């Protein structure tokens, strides 16, 4: 064997060892992801699918739970889910495409498209302000009797628009940030005006048909959609059929459905393909609003949250969505070329926390597997003593209250969430991955608590 043959053989051996090493790392990550989803199914009731792709190649895909609990049907290979506010990604793209086609300008005022506007500040709202949630428009709750009545009604297009156009602005347009789905309804309506077509038809022509997203579209409460999973809602510690919510007021903001594979195609098409003009894509992923949007710390582009860090590999563009029967998040790491899609047919699941955990696994960070907590039974008399206000050194106040045989926690303006006992003084959350350990005083009354979340421990003293 000559020297060249020896070198070639050595190279082949090293390449083989390297390939096996990479495969072994991938298998370890896959095993860890499998274990993680199993724990989250047991711990928080995750029911849905996860897909991770690198470029156009699937590197992980798994579904856990049921597509229909009533029929005991498991998920298909590519189940269809409602995607709620992920819809905003598509509306934003369609608006920017329309601007490129000179159908509209992002600086256009609403008065150009809705001449019947009469409120003083309304005509001055711009399309750009609607895109960035700086129009002053409130979220759905600004509509009178929205959750009690209006959200159930199959309103006509005109009736839905009238409900939104009579909203009271929370601030002068362009001065403050207020997350607003009604703002994206108006964007969808503007698209229909300039194209003389339905939002569904525009979406199909500009995005879903060219990208072969064959299982993505616009749905309403009465449509029968092939492959659609049944919707459920977490109520305390049990699942119920998801309450009804009509989609009439969700046009352009939350009325779409899709699959994990279709959303992965979409993520990849926006990041490195030639399907869309680079100038269009750059507008979506350029920071347009650096103020907190919907309570999040990330900046905002057009329809996308943008996480920018010193580690460029962890830059992340994403949107989450939630409504009755839907918890979802879809995003892309542009520098790592990785797409992550998490879709569930159960509402109020912490899919944002799941995405963070999955990121740690995929990027090889040290990772502590969540422990599936076992709930114990406590009666109302046992739970009552934990109620009260607890104050940390920082001044933050954590409220613990008891309602309907269930203990809840709430901090500041954040939504309240359920607490479940695992031991005599130890409780855990499902929607929020927190562990709370109460402290007994000398007289056997509760004097304080320790809250553990994301590796941090905060001490609170009972103030009342």
XYZ file of C-alpha atoms in Angstrom, residues 29-52 60-65 340-344 349 351 353-355 357-358 361 367 369-370 372:
47
model
C -30.663 15.061 21.436
C -33.521 13.073 19.909
C -33.726 10.852 22.989
C -33.694 13.927 25.203
C -36.449 15.569 23.154
C -38.526 12.387 23.324
C -38.126 12.250 27.101
C -38.902 15.949 27.409
C -42.181 15.705 25.482
C -43.215 12.656 27.490
C -42.585 14.542 30.735
C -44.474 17.599 29.470
C -47.386 15.445 28.406
C -47.609 14.123 31.938
C -46.683 17.339 33.733
C -48.536 20.132 31.882
C -50.849 18.097 29.665
C -49.064 18.880 26.406
C -51.042 17.400 23.543
C -49.745 18.167 20.078
C -46.827 18.068 17.693
C -43.275 19.408 17.498
C -41.261 19.757 14.294
C -37.669 20.958 14.029
C -37.008 16.036 14.650
C -40.748 15.393 14.492
C -43.017 13.887 17.102
C -46.638 14.082 18.217
C -47.891 13.117 21.664
C -51.460 12.759 22.845
C -39.030 25.186 15.430
C -42.807 24.702 15.330
C -44.895 23.672 18.349
C -48.639 23.190 17.842
C -51.202 21.978 20.361
C -50.260 25.666 27.532
C -45.490 26.711 24.633
C -41.400 27.877 27.896
C -41.349 24.688 25.846
C -39.640 26.480 22.964
C -36.352 24.253 26.704
C -36.250 22.754 23.211
C -31.629 20.741 23.908
C -30.374 21.115 30.540
C -35.171 17.804 32.646
C -38.445 18.958 34.235
C -43.283 15.332 36.404
